[in-house]
Every structure is written in C-alpha cells, then in structure tokens.
Amino acid sequence: MTEDRPVPIPPVLVAILRRHISEHGTAKDGRLFSNERGDVVGTSSYWRVWEEARQFALPPDRAASPLAGRPYDLRHTCITRWLNAGVPIAEVARRVGNSPEVIHRRYHGCIDGHEQAANDKIAKSLEEEGDTA
C-alpha cells in the first residue's frame, strides 16, 4: 500500500484503532484484517464471521431478527448515530464519502428528538436579537 488517505475520526476511535493494531498487527499489505495466511479476507469468510459475531454480540431475540443482518448495516448505524448526535449533514457526508443530498435523502427520517432542540436554538436566537413577544 503506497497511498494514504485521511480518515477523520475522533480521538477515542483513534485510540481503539491503535490498540487493535498494537494487539493484532496488520496484514502484509497494511490492511487491518486478513485471513490466516495474511491475505485478503474472502467474502464467504466475512459472512461466516459476521453471523458468528451477531450470535455472540446480540441477545437471542435480536440475533434472530434482521438487525445488523449485513456488515454494511454498520455504516447505516454509524451515519444514523452521528446525525442523532447533532453532527451536521455536510460533515457526516464528508466523513462517509457521500454528498449531503444523498445523506439527507437516505436518512431524513432517522433524526430523533431534534425538533425540540431546533426550536430551542431558534428561540434562543430570537431572544438574543430581541425578537421575542
């Protein structure tokens, strides 16, 4: 691997990543995960490990559900979590490599409880400008 690309993650995730690399190392090509020979992990292995991990990580009723049924679902979970944490759509889009339009279109209904927070911000802005009744 001869090319680097920035991955904007908060320090707490950097610490987790560094600990993982310290404990497990990297593949010969620099990847975080490899098969037992140090090569690229095959698709069938991903699915097998994913299913095993779901059974271990989730309670039985959730493991039997479609929750986190695919490894790609983690991406959706991450995006939803960031949006619900109040990270602006443009910043989420930048971090995941999508346009803000795609994020807004795909995740428009996932932001929970932000209506009151938005109303509070608007009210505060109006108060600061002296525009209250």
Coordinates of C-alpha atoms in Angstrom, one line a residue:
M1 CA 0.0 0.0 0.0
T2 CA 1.6 3.2 -1.1
E3 CA -1.1 5.7 -0.7
D4 CA -2.6 7.2 2.4
R5 CA -6.0 8.9 2.7
P6 CA -7.2 10.9 5.7
V7 CA -9.9 9.3 7.8
P8 CA -11.5 11.9 10.1
I9 CA -12.3 10.1 13.3
P10 CA -12.4 11.4 16.9
P11 CA -9.5 10.7 19.3
V12 CA -11.5 8.0 21.2
L13 CA -11.8 6.0 17.9
V14 CA -8.1 6.6 17.1
A15 CA -7.2 5.0 20.5
I16 CA -9.4 2.0 19.8
L17 CA -7.8 1.6 16.3
R18 CA -4.3 1.9 17.7
R19 CA -5.0 -0.6 20.4
H20 CA -6.3 -3.1 17.8
I21 CA -3.2 -2.6 15.6
S22 CA -1.0 -3.0 18.7
E23 CA -2.7 -6.2 19.7
H24 CA -3.3 -7.8 16.3
G25 CA -0.9 -6.0 13.8
T26 CA -1.8 -5.6 10.2
A27 CA -1.8 -7.7 7.1
K28 CA 1.3 -7.7 4.9
D29 CA -0.4 -5.1 2.7
G30 CA -1.3 -2.9 5.6
R31 CA -5.0 -3.9 5.9
L32 CA -6.5 -4.2 9.3
F33 CA -7.9 -7.6 8.7
S34 CA -6.5 -10.6 6.9
N35 CA -7.1 -14.3 6.6
E36 CA -4.9 -16.9 8.3
R37 CA -2.3 -16.6 5.6
G38 CA -2.2 -12.8 5.8
D39 CA -4.1 -12.3 2.6
V40 CA -7.3 -10.5 1.8
V41 CA -10.3 -12.0 3.6
G42 CA -12.7 -13.7 1.2
T43 CA -16.4 -12.7 1.0
S44 CA -17.6 -16.1 2.3
S45 CA -15.4 -15.6 5.4
Y46 CA -16.8 -12.2 6.1
W47 CA -20.3 -13.6 6.1
R48 CA -19.4 -16.6 8.3
V49 CA -17.6 -14.4 10.8
W50 CA -20.4 -11.8 10.7
E51 CA -23.1 -14.4 11.5
E52 CA -21.0 -15.8 14.4
A53 CA -20.3 -12.3 15.8
R54 CA -24.1 -11.4 15.6
Q55 CA -24.9 -14.6 17.7
F56 CA -22.2 -13.6 20.2
A57 CA -23.0 -9.9 20.4
L58 CA -26.8 -9.7 20.2
P59 CA -29.4 -11.1 22.6
P60 CA -31.2 -14.2 21.1
D61 CA -34.3 -12.3 20.0
R62 CA -32.2 -9.6 18.2
A63 CA -29.9 -12.2 16.6
A64 CA -33.0 -13.9 15.2
S65 CA -34.1 -10.6 13.7
P66 CA -32.8 -8.7 10.6
L67 CA -31.0 -6.3 12.9
A68 CA -27.4 -5.8 11.6
G69 CA -28.0 -8.6 9.1
R70 CA -25.2 -7.4 6.9
P71 CA -21.8 -6.0 7.7
Y72 CA -22.8 -2.9 5.6
D73 CA -25.5 -2.2 8.1
L74 CA -22.8 -0.9 10.5
R75 CA -22.3 2.0 8.1
H76 CA -26.0 2.9 8.4
T77 CA -25.8 2.6 12.1
C78 CA -22.8 4.9 12.2
I79 CA -24.4 7.5 10.0
T80 CA -27.6 7.5 12.0
R81 CA -25.7 7.8 15.3
W82 CA -23.7 10.8 14.0
L83 CA -26.8 12.5 12.8
N84 CA -28.7 11.9 16.1
A85 CA -25.6 13.2 17.9
G86 CA -26.1 16.5 16.1
V87 CA -23.2 16.3 13.6
P88 CA -24.2 18.4 10.6
I89 CA -25.3 16.6 7.5
A90 CA -22.5 18.1 5.4
E91 CA -19.9 16.9 7.9
V92 CA -21.4 13.4 8.0
A93 CA -21.4 13.3 4.2
R94 CA -17.8 14.4 4.0
R95 CA -16.7 11.7 6.5
V96 CA -18.6 8.9 4.8
G97 CA -17.8 10.0 1.2
N98 CA -21.4 10.9 0.1
S99 CA -23.0 14.1 -0.9
P100 CA -25.2 15.9 1.7
E101 CA -28.1 15.3 -0.7
V102 CA -27.6 11.6 -0.5
I103 CA -27.4 11.7 3.3
H104 CA -30.4 13.9 3.6
R105 CA -32.5 11.8 1.2
R106 CA -31.5 8.4 2.7
Y107 CA -31.5 9.4 6.4
H108 CA -34.1 12.2 6.6
G109 CA -36.4 10.3 9.0
C110 CA -33.8 9.0 11.4
I111 CA -33.0 12.1 13.4
D112 CA -35.0 11.6 16.6
G113 CA -35.8 14.3 19.1
H114 CA -34.2 17.1 17.2
E115 CA -37.3 19.2 16.6
Q116 CA -37.3 20.5 20.2
A117 CA -33.6 21.2 20.0
A118 CA -34.1 23.1 16.8
N119 CA -37.0 25.1 18.4
D120 CA -34.8 25.9 21.4
K121 CA -32.0 27.2 19.1
I122 CA -34.4 29.3 17.1
A123 CA -36.0 30.7 20.3
K124 CA -32.5 31.5 21.7
S125 CA -31.5 33.2 18.5
L126 CA -34.7 35.3 18.6
E127 CA -34.2 36.2 22.2
E128 CA -30.6 37.3 21.6
E129 CA -31.8 39.6 18.8
G130 CA -34.6 41.0 20.9
D131 CA -37.3 39.5 18.7
T132 CA -39.5 37.9 21.4
A133 CA -43.1 38.7 22.2

